[in-house]
Coordinates of C-alpha atoms and ligand atoms in Angstrom, one line a residue:
M17 CA -8.7 26.2 7.5
T18 CA -9.8 24.2 4.5
T19 CA -7.7 22.3 2.0
L20 CA -4.7 24.3 0.8
R21 CA -4.2 24.0 -3.0
T22 CA -1.6 26.7 -4.0
P23 CA 2.0 27.6 -3.0
A24 CA 0.6 31.1 -2.0
Q25 CA -1.9 29.4 0.5
L26 CA 0.9 27.2 1.8
C27 CA 3.0 30.3 2.4
E28 CA 0.1 32.2 4.0
H29 CA -0.3 29.4 6.6
G30 CA 3.4 29.2 7.4
L31 CA 3.9 25.9 5.6
T32 CA 6.6 27.1 3.2
P33 CA 8.8 30.2 3.3
P34 CA 7.9 33.1 0.8
D35 CA 11.2 32.8 -1.1
R36 CA 10.3 29.2 -2.1
Q37 CA 7.0 30.2 -3.7
P38 CA 8.2 30.6 -7.3
A39 CA 10.0 27.2 -7.2
L40 CA 6.9 25.5 -5.8
A41 CA 4.7 27.2 -8.4
A42 CA 6.7 25.4 -11.0
V43 CA 6.1 22.1 -9.3
A44 CA 2.4 22.8 -8.8
A45 CA 2.0 23.6 -12.5
H46 CA 3.0 20.0 -13.1
Y47 CA 1.6 18.0 -10.1
A48 CA -1.6 18.6 -8.1
V49 CA -1.4 20.1 -4.6
A50 CA -3.9 19.5 -1.8
V51 CA -3.0 19.8 1.9
P52 CA -6.1 19.0 3.9
D53 CA -6.6 20.6 7.3
A54 CA -6.3 17.2 9.2
L55 CA -2.7 16.7 7.9
A56 CA -1.7 20.4 7.9
Q57 CA -2.4 20.5 11.7
L58 CA 0.1 17.7 12.2
I59 CA 3.0 19.6 10.7
D60 CA 5.7 20.9 13.0
R61 CA 6.5 24.2 11.3
A62 CA 9.7 24.5 13.2
D63 CA 11.1 21.2 11.9
P64 CA 12.5 21.5 8.3
K65 CA 12.5 17.7 8.1
D66 CA 8.9 17.1 9.4
P67 CA 7.8 13.7 8.0
I68 CA 4.2 14.8 7.4
A69 CA 5.3 17.9 5.5
R70 CA 7.7 15.9 3.5
Q71 CA 4.9 13.7 2.2
I72 CA 2.5 16.5 1.2
I73 CA 4.2 19.9 0.7
P74 CA 5.6 20.2 -2.8
D75 CA 9.4 20.2 -3.3
P76 CA 11.5 21.4 -6.2
A77 CA 13.2 18.0 -6.2
E78 CA 10.0 16.7 -7.9
L79 CA 11.1 18.3 -11.1
D80 CA 14.3 16.2 -11.1
H81 CA 13.2 13.4 -13.4
R82 CA 15.5 10.5 -13.7
P83 CA 16.0 8.3 -16.8
E84 CA 14.8 5.2 -15.0
E85 CA 11.5 6.9 -13.9
L86 CA 8.3 6.1 -15.7
T87 CA 5.0 8.0 -16.2
D88 CA 3.2 4.7 -15.6
P89 CA 5.6 3.0 -13.2
I90 CA 3.6 -0.1 -12.4
G91 CA 2.3 -0.6 -16.0
D92 CA -1.5 0.0 -15.4
D93 CA -2.0 1.0 -19.0
A94 CA -0.7 -2.3 -20.4
H95 CA -3.4 -4.2 -18.6
S96 CA -6.4 -1.9 -19.1
P97 CA -8.9 -3.6 -21.4
V98 CA -11.5 -0.9 -21.0
E99 CA -11.4 2.6 -19.4
G100 CA -11.3 2.4 -15.6
I101 CA -10.3 -1.3 -15.4
V102 CA -6.8 -2.7 -14.8
H103 CA -6.8 -6.5 -15.1
R104 CA -3.3 -7.6 -14.3
Y105 CA -3.9 -10.7 -12.1
R106 CA -6.4 -13.3 -13.3
D107 CA -8.8 -13.3 -10.2
R108 CA -9.0 -9.6 -9.5
V109 CA -9.3 -6.2 -11.2
L110 CA -8.7 -2.6 -10.2
L111 CA -11.6 -0.3 -10.8
K112 CA -10.5 3.4 -10.9
L113 CA -13.6 5.4 -10.2
S114 CA -12.1 8.8 -9.7
H115 CA -8.8 10.7 -10.4
V116 CA -9.3 13.0 -7.4
C117 CA -7.8 12.6 -3.9
S118 CA -8.2 14.4 -0.5
V119 CA -4.4 14.9 -0.4
Y120 CA -1.9 14.7 -3.2
C121 CA 1.1 12.7 -1.9
R122 CA 4.3 13.9 -3.4
F123 CA 5.6 10.4 -4.0
C124 CA 2.3 9.1 -5.6
F125 CA 2.9 6.3 -8.2
R126 CA -0.1 7.6 -10.2
R127 CA 0.9 11.2 -9.9
E128 CA 0.7 11.7 -13.7
M129 CA -2.9 10.5 -13.6
V130 CA -4.4 12.1 -10.5
G131 CA -5.4 15.7 -9.9
P132 CA -8.3 18.0 -10.4
D133 CA -7.2 18.9 -14.0
K134 CA -7.7 15.2 -15.0
P135 CA -11.2 13.9 -15.9
N136 CA -13.0 14.0 -12.6
A137 CA -14.5 10.5 -12.6
L138 CA -15.5 7.8 -15.0
S139 CA -18.4 8.9 -17.1
K140 CA -21.7 7.1 -16.6
Q141 CA -21.2 5.3 -19.9
A142 CA -17.5 4.4 -19.1
L143 CA -18.6 3.0 -15.7
A144 CA -21.3 0.9 -17.4
R145 CA -18.7 -0.5 -19.7
A146 CA -16.3 -1.3 -16.8
L147 CA -19.1 -3.0 -14.9
E148 CA -20.0 -5.0 -18.0
Y149 CA -16.4 -6.1 -18.3
I150 CA -16.5 -7.4 -14.7
R151 CA -19.9 -9.1 -15.3
T152 CA -18.6 -10.9 -18.4
H153 CA -15.4 -12.2 -16.8
P154 CA -16.4 -15.0 -14.4
E155 CA -12.8 -15.4 -13.3
I156 CA -13.0 -12.1 -11.4
W157 CA -13.4 -13.0 -7.7
E158 CA -12.3 -9.6 -6.3
V159 CA -12.8 -6.0 -7.3
I160 CA -10.4 -3.4 -5.9
L161 CA -11.7 0.2 -5.9
T162 CA -8.7 2.5 -6.2
G163 CA -7.9 5.9 -7.6
G164 CA -7.6 8.6 -7.1
D165 CA -9.4 7.9 -3.9
P166 CA -12.8 6.1 -4.1
L167 CA -13.9 7.5 -0.8
I168 CA -14.0 11.0 -2.4
L169 CA -17.3 9.8 -3.9
S170 CA -20.6 10.8 -2.2
P171 CA -22.3 8.0 -0.2
R172 CA -25.0 7.9 -2.8
R173 CA -22.6 7.4 -5.7
L174 CA -20.5 4.8 -3.8
H175 CA -23.5 2.9 -2.7
S176 CA -24.8 2.6 -6.3
V177 CA -21.4 1.2 -7.5
M178 CA -21.3 -1.2 -4.5
N179 CA -24.8 -2.3 -5.3
A180 CA -23.8 -3.3 -8.8
F181 CA -21.4 -5.9 -7.4
A182 CA -24.2 -7.4 -5.3
D183 CA -25.7 -8.6 -8.5
I184 CA -22.6 -10.1 -10.0
D185 CA -22.4 -13.7 -8.6
H186 CA -18.7 -14.4 -9.2
V187 CA -17.6 -11.2 -7.5
K188 CA -17.2 -12.3 -3.9
I189 CA -15.0 -9.6 -2.4
V190 CA -14.8 -5.8 -2.8
R191 CA -11.7 -4.0 -1.5
I192 CA -11.4 -0.3 -1.2
H193 CA -8.0 1.4 -1.1
T194 CA -8.1 4.9 0.5
R195 CA -6.1 7.6 2.3
V196 CA -9.3 9.4 3.4
P197 CA -9.4 8.0 7.0
V198 CA -6.1 9.9 7.7
A199 CA -6.4 12.8 5.2
D200 CA -10.0 13.7 5.9
P201 CA -11.3 11.5 8.7
K202 CA -14.5 13.5 9.2
R203 CA -15.5 12.4 5.7
V204 CA -15.9 8.9 7.0
T205 CA -19.5 9.5 8.2
P206 CA -22.0 6.7 9.2
A207 CA -23.6 7.3 5.8
L208 CA -20.3 6.7 3.9
V209 CA -19.6 3.6 6.0
R210 CA -23.1 2.2 5.2
A211 CA -22.4 2.9 1.5
M212 CA -19.2 0.7 1.7
K213 CA -21.2 -2.4 2.6
I214 CA -22.8 -4.8 0.3
K215 CA -25.4 -7.4 1.3
V216 CA -23.9 -10.8 1.8
K217 CA -20.4 -9.9 0.4
P218 CA -17.5 -8.7 2.5
T219 CA -15.9 -5.3 1.9
Y220 CA -12.3 -5.0 2.9
L221 CA -10.7 -1.6 3.3
A222 CA -7.0 -0.9 2.9
V223 CA -5.9 2.4 4.6
H224 CA -2.8 4.1 3.3
V225 CA -0.8 5.3 6.3
N226 CA 2.9 6.1 6.3
H227 CA 3.7 7.6 9.7
P228 CA 2.4 6.9 13.2
R229 CA 1.5 10.6 13.7
E230 CA -1.1 10.2 10.9
L231 CA -3.2 8.1 13.2
T232 CA -4.7 11.0 15.1
A233 CA -7.7 10.7 17.4
D234 CA -10.0 11.6 14.5
A235 CA -8.3 9.1 12.2
R236 CA -8.7 6.4 14.8
A237 CA -12.3 7.2 15.3
A238 CA -12.9 7.0 11.5
C239 CA -11.2 3.6 11.5
S240 CA -13.3 2.5 14.5
R241 CA -16.5 3.4 12.7
M242 CA -15.6 1.1 9.8
A243 CA -14.3 -1.7 12.0
D244 CA -17.4 -1.5 14.2
A245 CA -19.5 -1.9 11.1
G246 CA -17.8 -5.2 10.4
I247 CA -15.4 -4.0 7.7
P248 CA -12.0 -5.7 8.0
L249 CA -9.2 -3.1 7.9
L250 CA -5.8 -3.6 6.2
S251 CA -2.9 -1.2 5.8
Q252 CA -0.7 0.0 3.0
T253 CA 2.5 1.8 3.7
V254 CA 5.0 3.2 1.2
L255 CA 8.6 3.0 2.4
L256 CA 9.8 6.6 2.2
A257 CA 13.2 8.1 2.9
G258 CA 13.0 10.7 5.6
V259 CA 9.5 9.6 6.7
N260 CA 9.5 6.0 7.9
D261 CA 12.8 4.5 7.0
T262 CA 14.0 3.9 10.5
P263 CA 13.3 0.9 12.7
E264 CA 11.8 3.1 15.4
V265 CA 9.3 4.8 13.2
M266 CA 8.4 1.7 11.3
G267 CA 7.9 -0.3 14.5
E268 CA 5.8 2.4 16.1
L269 CA 3.7 2.7 12.9
M270 CA 3.0 -1.1 12.7
R271 CA 2.0 -1.2 16.4
A272 CA -0.3 1.8 16.1
L273 CA -2.0 0.2 13.1
V274 CA -2.7 -3.0 15.0
E275 CA -3.9 -1.0 18.0
C276 CA -6.5 0.6 15.6
R277 CA -7.6 -2.9 14.4
I278 CA -5.8 -2.4 11.1
K279 CA -3.8 -5.5 10.0
P280 CA -0.5 -4.4 8.4
Y281 CA -0.8 -5.7 4.8
Y282 CA 1.7 -4.2 2.4
L283 CA 5.0 -2.2 2.8
H284 CA 5.6 -1.0 -0.7
H285 CA 9.0 -0.3 -2.0
G286 CA 8.9 3.2 -3.6
D287 CA 7.9 3.0 -7.3
L288 CA 9.8 4.7 -10.1
A289 CA 7.4 7.6 -10.4
P290 CA 8.7 10.7 -12.0
G291 CA 10.4 13.1 -9.6
T292 CA 10.4 10.9 -6.6
S293 CA 14.0 9.8 -6.3
H294 CA 14.4 11.8 -3.1
F295 CA 11.9 9.4 -1.5
R296 CA 13.3 6.1 -2.7
T297 CA 15.4 3.9 -0.5
E298 CA 17.6 0.9 -1.3
V299 CA 15.7 -2.4 -1.3
T300 CA 18.2 -3.5 1.4
T301 CA 16.9 -0.8 3.7
G302 CA 13.4 -2.3 3.4
Q303 CA 14.8 -5.7 4.1
Q304 CA 16.6 -4.6 7.1
L305 CA 13.5 -2.9 8.5
M306 CA 11.5 -6.1 7.9
R307 CA 14.2 -8.1 9.8
N308 CA 13.9 -5.6 12.7
L309 CA 10.1 -6.0 12.7
R310 CA 10.4 -9.8 12.6
G311 CA 12.9 -9.9 15.4
R312 CA 11.2 -7.5 17.8
F313 CA 7.5 -7.1 17.1
S314 CA 4.4 -9.3 17.3
G315 CA 3.4 -11.4 14.3
L316 CA 0.4 -9.1 14.0
C317 CA 2.8 -6.2 13.1
Q318 CA 4.4 -7.9 10.0
P319 CA 3.4 -6.5 6.6
T320 CA 4.7 -8.1 3.4
Y321 CA 7.4 -6.0 1.8
V322 CA 6.6 -5.8 -1.9
L323 CA 8.0 -4.3 -5.1
D324 CA 5.9 -3.6 -8.1
I325 CA 8.0 -4.8 -11.1
P326 CA 8.1 -1.9 -13.6
G327 CA 6.3 -2.7 -16.9
G328 CA 3.2 -4.2 -15.4
H329 CA 4.6 -7.5 -14.2
G330 CA 2.9 -7.3 -10.8
K331 CA 4.0 -7.3 -7.2
S332 CA 6.7 -9.6 -5.7
P333 CA 7.6 -10.0 -2.1
V334 CA 11.2 -8.8 -1.7
G335 CA 11.7 -9.2 2.1
S336 CA 14.6 -11.3 3.4
T337 CA 14.5 -15.0 3.2
Y338 CA 15.1 -17.0 6.4
I339 CA 15.7 -20.4 4.9
E340 CA 18.4 -21.8 2.7
R341 CA 18.5 -25.2 1.0
V342 CA 21.8 -27.0 1.4
E343 CA 22.6 -29.9 -0.9
S344 CA 25.4 -32.4 -0.8
D345 CA 26.1 -35.7 -2.5
D346 CA 24.1 -37.9 0.0
C347 CA 21.7 -35.6 1.7
T348 CA 19.9 -32.3 1.6
H349 CA 18.7 -30.1 4.5
F350 CA 17.8 -26.6 5.2
V351 CA 19.4 -23.8 7.3
V352 CA 16.8 -21.6 9.0
E353 CA 17.6 -18.3 10.7
D354 CA 15.8 -17.4 13.9
F355 CA 14.6 -14.0 15.1
N356 CA 18.0 -13.3 16.7
G357 CA 19.9 -14.0 13.5
R358 CA 21.2 -17.4 14.7
R359 CA 21.2 -20.2 12.1
H360 CA 19.8 -23.7 12.7
R361 CA 19.9 -26.8 10.7
Y362 CA 16.5 -28.3 9.8
P363 CA 15.8 -31.1 10.4
P364 CA 18.3 -31.0 13.2
Q365 CA 21.1 -33.6 13.4
A366 CA 19.4 -34.8 16.6
A367 CA 20.8 -37.8 18.3
N368 CA 17.3 -39.4 18.5
V369 CA 16.6 -39.3 14.7
E370 CA 16.2 -42.8 13.5
S371 CA 17.5 -43.3 10.0
P372 CA 18.9 -46.0 7.8
G373 CA 22.1 -43.9 7.8
G374 CA 22.5 -44.6 11.5
R375 CA 21.5 -42.9 14.7
G376 CA 22.0 -39.1 14.6
R377 CA 23.0 -39.0 10.9
P378 CA 20.8 -37.3 8.3
L379 CA 18.8 -39.4 6.0
P380 CA 20.1 -39.7 2.4
L381 CA 18.0 -37.6 0.1
Q382 CA 16.7 -40.6 -1.8
A383 CA 15.6 -42.4 1.4
R384 CA 13.8 -39.2 2.6
Q385 CA 11.9 -38.8 -0.7
S386 CA 10.7 -42.4 -0.7
R387 CA 9.1 -42.2 2.8
Ligands
SF4_416 S1 -4.1 9.3 -2.0 FE1 -3.2 7.6 -3.2 S2 -3.7 8.1 -5.3 FE2 -4.0 10.0 -4.1 S3 -2.1 11.1 -4.3 FE3 -1.9 9.9 -2.4 S4 -0.9 8.0 -3.1 FE4 -1.7 9.0 -5.0

């Protein structure tokens, strides 16, 4: 089986019932469909709530557009000085090489911009202008290749883009964001891995994984090929209702990532992309999941829970806070929560604390500041 791209093909392979075809055709007319073999094989056809199917099989709910949803939910366009570049943060830019992906995720925040009916890739001239922009902005320390999926490029094409960065002194880091290792792991060939590397500059790779079942033997082997080649691996996960919004699934996913030598990096709150309200959770759900991770799992398993502020204002961490500043007339201190939810004063009101205020009493704020 190859990649399935139409509701009729999905139906033929038992991934959707025949009576759903007309409704899915209406969705497919609007948003690209691609269900690669590697992910189709993971779907339990007997489970109407299968978390892999939920992410990649179109759903009529995608045509339910809410007033708060935005075609450009994280505000890329507002920060695009030239085609293909998004320069939102001073020290880094996104470079969007392609609008094509191996899989079209039903919750994608760039769903209005990705798909085969969009321009396939930056033209040669547009790429030259994007590289010139990077070359003439010495504040750019890091370039992030994103998409579409940059690993959809051939090794030869990727290598030529990576080589361009080798000659730009101020670019020290290149990061690739991709879903290919789980969506099409066989595409991560030794030649593609070689193409990701640049002489004397590190390439980091952020793999998009949302459910532990996505880390199949083939996906793990693809990640190993990159890790063995010295490419540090990070993860990106989107918090998705019905996919990974339980403590069990999120914990299992974070552990599986670490076992694959992938450091959990970001847990994204679902963006306000059109037709994705059925995937979005409350922020408090994400915070509760993060608390569970903090309390029960290794420090290696902790991503940062972030929300992209609509309008292009960037990402902010939105996880729980564990420390609170407490002020009173004569002193200030903090209250810190431990992994069991118990609260502790810091510094403690320990009997052995020497202070002008007397043994065991907290220092007045003024005295503490002057020490
Ligand atoms: S792989 Fe990334 S860019 Fe492509 S559809 Fe999925 S989330 Fe969107």
